[in-house]
């Protein structure tokens, strides 16, 4: 199968071994299919435990693929070897949720940012020049090179993590809840940075978040995950304005808006929705 | 001791939430610690003496002058001679060489075996881990000294062979240390990030994993060298050493044989052994102190622990209260005095905070203020939202009402009154624990942010609900259980019986938060302080928990202080709002005023950061926009 999409996940199943002797394996992803187009953002939204993080990790080669395929530029990468992964790291990168644990606390920022470059065989001086460029791109001072992660705030650390992801000018960045640990105003600035970078470099994002507002703001297309499966997928406008699946509707109404009267209306709508299908979703 | 603390002092007095972490190298801190400096000096002198032994020693280690045995110190033999007429000073120097080198060999062997195997076992786990754990268990169960005696019998008296085998015997120490350190970072996100960057396993271990074991290995090595010297000297003291080589242990043995003829012979090697082992142990301690002081992460963790302990005290409504009551040092005379009367006309407020300032005294005598001049009040049946970003002092304000500030915190200004009497009188610099102890859990309760870390994993949910009620309400266990089940049903838990019997790890985060809410209302409080009660929850669960809070609040007519950063939550629940920034209260008003017509620029910035209603794919803030797109935040950039 060939397609114009950058990343094509086809009927992906991920299972983890069950706990205990002869326990049935735990199926985290139950046949998930998504597409990410070049230079675009696919927002992946769902609650904790829905499997959205596992999907991101599978794309990155950090979760075992039981069935199905992951195609990157029409190459099957679902069982890529370590060597293939190294080559792939030029094209696929990651920004994790927790800016406090995603940076090695013992390494200086310069070393953290240079690492992906030197792995690819760049000379230290080239890497140094690129690191300066990257810091500039994420609006951090260049004296950050010789400082440690703990000297930075959460938002600044996330900028560093973004700079690391950008180091090799990838085509796709998997962003796993990149703004959910940040304060509101910091979140706004980091989202701006993501948008600016996409505009400047044409990178595509697989943007994972539990926050529909965030996903709506940054995505071209949205996929909604619930209990290991995609329940709804489509253009952002359509999914967030006129959701078809009851779970999406519920998700949309659950997020509170900053106005007491409109919020009261939404609350009422949500209660009516819940009453309409008294059975839990996905049952 | 106090001078060893000096390096920790923040370099300058910082006010509000400003101030950066000052980075000082662990080595410099080590040198500033007198204990570390002394230990290091002693060891360096020892090593220098050993290295330059051939130059410093006037005689060969085995040069015997039979005509001058057991001599007292004189100008030729500055420390005298032993029973064979050998120069004690020379033997001490050569002995240092052999003793220290063989101890190093022991540590090197132990590291060479324990470190790589620990790294591999910790990083990969699996079969290697299982097998090596077996081997390690066997090694650790062997009686060390007996094995060494057997080895002496089999291989002769060489100190090198003895130390080589002793190194093998103690390698499990390194293995376990390394393995557990590696396991704790194996799943850290930065290791994942390195995998994504394409680093090979060996590069990841070398660059990212090894750094966490480096420090403990150094500390362990100092201790191991000391133990090696002690064991080696012990063996030789027993007469199992090689008499043809000078070591401190052999000299000790020699001195012991002649203790009645020349007791000084025992003194010098004993002194050398004692000094070296002591210095090694002290150095290990000093290195540990130096490294721990720098560890910012650890400090944060400690804070979390303190917080959850606080919560336990508040939530456990009173399993904690009784303890606190005892723990509170005999209150100062001032505290036991009748509190002053509150200002007239304010008694009807459920809680009133006036010009509150909270600060942390710094070692340099200044006070770091985290809350400054904060005033607000809450009436019965009213929900007040405290909004602010992390570090704005909103949690500190909540904790001062609860009396759960850390030990070092001081109320530097203002007062807090609850239901017409002061819990912090205007002149107090501490929260009056005695007055609060009778309120906390009964009339003021607390809902924390992290539901999971605020339930004790060792006890069932039921136990944690029942115990406080028995204490506070003085009801029987059966009654309390019945009540707890009803409460669980009240907070919307579908199978109260099952949840009652469950341990915290068996329930979801949303359930845990419901349990904590049930706990908070169990003793029929007048005021609930909820610190980011829904931040850790999914939006759908958040909506349900907010519904629950609203319903309970209006039914029980409770006053609620809701600490949050989410304006949506504020809009959903609050009647009035105060906005905090950098420890100060910048704006106060009804929820409609604040959300619709914010006055203060900071409130506007916060509201502008909300994504709801924004045009997708547009810049939210002005500063990151490129020059061309600068301007109105709603201006499209595409």
mmCIF file of C-alpha atoms in Angstrom, chain A residues 41 46-48 52 57 60 62 82 85-86 89 92-94 96-98 101-108 111-112 115-116 118-120 139 146-148 150-151 159 164 168 182-189 191-193 195-196 198-199 210-211 213-214 216-220 236-237 241 247 250-251 254-264 266-267 270-271 274, chain B residues 20-24 123 188-201 203-204 207-209 211-212 214 294-297 388-391 394 535 537-544 546-547 550 565-569 571-574 591-592 595-596 602 605-626 628 637-638:
data_model
loop_
_atom_site.group_PDB
_atom_site.id
_atom_site.type_symbol
_atom_site.label_atom_id
_atom_site.label_comp_id
_atom_site.label_asym_id
_atom_site.label_seq_id
_atom_site.Cartn_x
_atom_site.Cartn_y
_atom_site.Cartn_z
ATOM 1 C CA UNK A 41 -0.579 17.967 12.936
ATOM 2 C CA UNK A 46 -8.196 10.667 25.061
ATOM 3 C CA UNK A 47 -8.238 10.089 28.797
ATOM 4 C CA UNK A 48 -5.513 8.483 30.849
ATOM 5 C CA UNK A 52 -2.697 7.318 23.391
ATOM 6 C CA UNK A 57 5.652 5.036 21.995
ATOM 7 C CA UNK A 60 8.966 5.691 18.417
ATOM 8 C CA UNK A 62 9.506 2.121 22.554
ATOM 9 C CA UNK A 82 18.401 -0.644 16.443
ATOM 10 C CA UNK A 85 16.109 3.250 14.444
ATOM 11 C CA UNK A 86 19.296 5.261 14.479
ATOM 12 C CA UNK A 89 15.936 9.211 14.498
ATOM 13 C CA UNK A 92 11.179 10.960 13.894
ATOM 14 C CA UNK A 93 11.737 12.716 17.188
ATOM 15 C CA UNK A 94 9.932 13.126 20.477
ATOM 16 C CA UNK A 96 7.778 14.071 26.349
ATOM 17 C CA UNK A 97 5.296 15.290 28.895
ATOM 18 C CA UNK A 98 7.417 15.740 31.936
ATOM 19 C CA UNK A 101 12.489 13.816 33.924
ATOM 20 C CA UNK A 102 12.985 14.011 30.175
ATOM 21 C CA UNK A 103 16.294 15.844 30.560
ATOM 22 C CA UNK A 104 19.225 14.111 32.207
ATOM 23 C CA UNK A 105 19.785 16.146 35.391
ATOM 24 C CA UNK A 106 23.517 15.462 35.318
ATOM 25 C CA UNK A 107 24.155 16.787 31.800
ATOM 26 C CA UNK A 108 24.638 20.356 30.668
ATOM 27 C CA UNK A 111 25.598 18.176 25.905
ATOM 28 C CA UNK A 112 21.927 17.214 25.914
ATOM 29 C CA UNK A 115 23.801 14.206 21.764
ATOM 30 C CA UNK A 116 21.482 13.410 18.846
ATOM 31 C CA UNK A 118 27.018 13.458 17.537
ATOM 32 C CA UNK A 119 25.237 10.101 17.371
ATOM 33 C CA UNK A 120 24.655 10.847 13.707
ATOM 34 C CA UNK A 139 14.164 31.568 22.276
ATOM 35 C CA UNK A 146 26.743 25.439 30.102
ATOM 36 C CA UNK A 147 23.867 25.236 32.547
ATOM 37 C CA UNK A 148 22.107 22.245 34.053
ATOM 38 C CA UNK A 150 17.569 22.182 37.166
ATOM 39 C CA UNK A 151 18.458 25.827 36.602
ATOM 40 C CA UNK A 159 11.811 24.468 25.202
ATOM 41 C CA UNK A 164 16.522 18.489 21.237
ATOM 42 C CA UNK A 168 18.167 16.711 13.406
ATOM 43 C CA UNK A 182 2.946 23.682 32.370
ATOM 44 C CA UNK A 183 1.228 26.735 33.775
ATOM 45 C CA UNK A 184 -1.456 28.311 31.652
ATOM 46 C CA UNK A 185 0.571 31.256 30.379
ATOM 47 C CA UNK A 186 3.617 29.046 29.832
ATOM 48 C CA UNK A 187 1.450 26.586 27.951
ATOM 49 C CA UNK A 188 0.320 29.380 25.654
ATOM 50 C CA UNK A 189 3.905 30.375 24.880
ATOM 51 C CA UNK A 191 2.032 26.170 21.952
ATOM 52 C CA UNK A 192 3.004 29.307 20.039
ATOM 53 C CA UNK A 193 6.485 27.881 19.717
ATOM 54 C CA UNK A 195 3.083 26.513 15.743
ATOM 55 C CA UNK A 196 5.971 28.791 14.814
ATOM 56 C CA UNK A 198 5.850 24.049 12.139
ATOM 57 C CA UNK A 199 5.460 27.173 10.070
ATOM 58 C CA UNK A 210 -5.853 14.787 27.173
ATOM 59 C CA UNK A 211 -6.942 18.378 26.657
ATOM 60 C CA UNK A 213 -8.813 22.611 23.840
ATOM 61 C CA UNK A 214 -5.085 22.204 23.286
ATOM 62 C CA UNK A 216 -8.182 21.812 18.809
ATOM 63 C CA UNK A 217 -5.849 24.763 18.879
ATOM 64 C CA UNK A 218 -2.866 23.069 17.310
ATOM 65 C CA UNK A 219 -4.167 20.262 15.091
ATOM 66 C CA UNK A 220 -5.231 19.969 11.463
ATOM 67 C CA UNK A 236 -10.382 19.373 13.624
ATOM 68 C CA UNK A 237 -13.287 21.643 12.792
ATOM 69 C CA UNK A 241 -17.738 21.341 16.412
ATOM 70 C CA UNK A 247 -17.544 9.845 23.976
ATOM 71 C CA UNK A 250 -18.899 13.995 26.415
ATOM 72 C CA UNK A 251 -15.237 14.982 26.239
ATOM 73 C CA UNK A 254 -16.559 18.110 30.082
ATOM 74 C CA UNK A 255 -13.914 20.741 29.562
ATOM 75 C CA UNK A 256 -15.004 23.793 31.549
ATOM 76 C CA UNK A 257 -15.109 27.238 29.942
ATOM 77 C CA UNK A 258 -14.072 30.411 31.760
ATOM 78 C CA UNK A 259 -17.524 31.916 32.046
ATOM 79 C CA UNK A 260 -19.957 30.954 34.778
ATOM 80 C CA UNK A 261 -23.123 31.260 32.725
ATOM 81 C CA UNK A 262 -21.900 29.528 29.606
ATOM 82 C CA UNK A 263 -20.374 26.887 31.839
ATOM 83 C CA UNK A 264 -23.733 26.352 33.527
ATOM 84 C CA UNK A 266 -22.642 23.319 29.156
ATOM 85 C CA UNK A 267 -23.011 21.550 32.459
ATOM 86 C CA UNK A 270 -23.486 17.377 29.583
ATOM 87 C CA UNK A 271 -25.974 16.067 32.124
ATOM 88 C CA UNK A 274 -25.223 11.516 30.093
ATOM 89 C CA UNK B 20 17.921 31.177 40.950
ATOM 90 C CA UNK B 21 19.552 27.997 42.098
ATOM 91 C CA UNK B 22 23.191 28.668 42.696
ATOM 92 C CA UNK B 23 25.360 25.953 41.318
ATOM 93 C CA UNK B 24 28.448 25.044 43.280
ATOM 94 C CA UNK B 123 19.338 -2.178 32.582
ATOM 95 C CA UNK B 188 13.232 7.685 32.997
ATOM 96 C CA UNK B 189 12.088 9.711 30.040
ATOM 97 C CA UNK B 190 15.579 10.955 29.289
ATOM 98 C CA UNK B 191 16.683 7.371 28.725
ATOM 99 C CA UNK B 192 13.745 6.953 26.335
ATOM 100 C CA UNK B 193 14.736 10.177 24.628
ATOM 101 C CA UNK B 194 18.250 8.802 24.165
ATOM 102 C CA UNK B 195 16.802 5.638 22.627
ATOM 103 C CA UNK B 196 14.785 7.727 20.222
ATOM 104 C CA UNK B 197 17.930 9.677 19.387
ATOM 105 C CA UNK B 198 19.393 6.366 18.236
ATOM 106 C CA UNK B 199 22.001 5.839 20.937
ATOM 107 C CA UNK B 200 23.161 2.272 21.331
ATOM 108 C CA UNK B 201 22.553 0.535 24.629
ATOM 109 C CA UNK B 203 26.192 4.522 24.849
ATOM 110 C CA UNK B 204 23.023 5.002 26.881
ATOM 111 C CA UNK B 207 26.284 8.460 29.143
ATOM 112 C CA UNK B 208 22.992 8.433 30.982
ATOM 113 C CA UNK B 209 22.856 5.522 33.364
ATOM 114 C CA UNK B 211 26.184 9.000 35.936
ATOM 115 C CA UNK B 212 23.637 8.023 38.566
ATOM 116 C CA UNK B 214 29.064 7.286 39.945
ATOM 117 C CA UNK B 294 23.442 19.772 45.570
ATOM 118 C CA UNK B 295 20.590 17.526 44.713
ATOM 119 C CA UNK B 296 17.698 19.780 43.820
ATOM 120 C CA UNK B 297 15.453 16.860 42.901
ATOM 121 C CA UNK B 388 -2.582 31.726 40.341
ATOM 122 C CA UNK B 389 0.253 29.962 38.607
ATOM 123 C CA UNK B 390 2.718 27.640 40.256
ATOM 124 C CA UNK B 391 4.749 29.471 42.859
ATOM 125 C CA UNK B 394 -1.684 30.093 46.691
ATOM 126 C CA UNK B 535 -5.738 18.878 38.312
ATOM 127 C CA UNK B 537 -7.789 13.952 36.852
ATOM 128 C CA UNK B 538 -9.101 13.448 33.328
ATOM 129 C CA UNK B 539 -11.504 16.147 32.115
ATOM 130 C CA UNK B 540 -14.484 13.826 32.147
ATOM 131 C CA UNK B 541 -13.639 12.745 35.693
ATOM 132 C CA UNK B 542 -12.911 16.354 36.603
ATOM 133 C CA UNK B 543 -16.400 17.323 35.498
ATOM 134 C CA UNK B 544 -17.886 14.623 37.719
ATOM 135 C CA UNK B 546 -16.763 19.243 40.256
ATOM 136 C CA UNK B 547 -20.416 18.225 40.103
ATOM 137 C CA UNK B 550 -20.963 21.600 44.019
ATOM 138 C CA UNK B 565 -4.960 27.497 38.119
ATOM 139 C CA UNK B 566 -7.867 26.633 35.840
ATOM 140 C CA UNK B 567 -10.347 29.409 35.078
ATOM 141 C CA UNK B 568 -12.776 26.846 33.731
ATOM 142 C CA UNK B 569 -12.922 25.187 37.129
ATOM 143 C CA UNK B 571 -16.236 29.429 36.392
ATOM 144 C CA UNK B 572 -17.832 26.100 37.124
ATOM 145 C CA UNK B 573 -17.736 26.303 40.887
ATOM 146 C CA UNK B 574 -16.755 29.608 42.445
ATOM 147 C CA UNK B 591 -16.558 35.363 39.454
ATOM 148 C CA UNK B 592 -18.347 37.339 36.741
ATOM 149 C CA UNK B 595 -13.743 36.523 34.281
ATOM 150 C CA UNK B 596 -15.597 39.079 32.170
ATOM 151 C CA UNK B 602 -1.914 39.759 35.103
ATOM 152 C CA UNK B 605 -2.725 37.657 30.635
ATOM 153 C CA UNK B 606 -3.958 34.533 32.365
ATOM 154 C CA UNK B 607 -7.365 34.752 30.746
ATOM 155 C CA UNK B 608 -5.787 35.435 27.373
ATOM 156 C CA UNK B 609 -3.877 32.184 27.740
ATOM 157 C CA UNK B 610 -7.098 30.204 27.812
ATOM 158 C CA UNK B 611 -7.531 28.311 24.586
ATOM 159 C CA UNK B 612 -11.279 28.209 24.658
ATOM 160 C CA UNK B 613 -12.784 30.425 21.984
ATOM 161 C CA UNK B 614 -9.441 31.167 20.322
ATOM 162 C CA UNK B 615 -9.004 30.856 16.605
ATOM 163 C CA UNK B 616 -7.081 27.591 16.107
ATOM 164 C CA UNK B 617 -3.533 27.766 14.771
ATOM 165 C CA UNK B 618 -3.027 31.354 15.845
ATOM 166 C CA UNK B 619 -0.422 32.724 18.185
ATOM 167 C CA UNK B 620 -1.645 33.184 21.726
ATOM 168 C CA UNK B 621 1.000 35.536 23.001
ATOM 169 C CA UNK B 622 2.615 38.529 21.447
ATOM 170 C CA UNK B 623 6.226 37.908 22.392
ATOM 171 C CA UNK B 624 6.937 34.740 20.443
ATOM 172 C CA UNK B 625 5.355 36.012 17.290
ATOM 173 C CA UNK B 626 7.789 37.116 14.615
ATOM 174 C CA UNK B 628 5.731 40.759 11.079
ATOM 175 C CA UNK B 637 -0.417 34.314 11.275
ATOM 176 C CA UNK B 638 -1.245 31.983 8.472
#
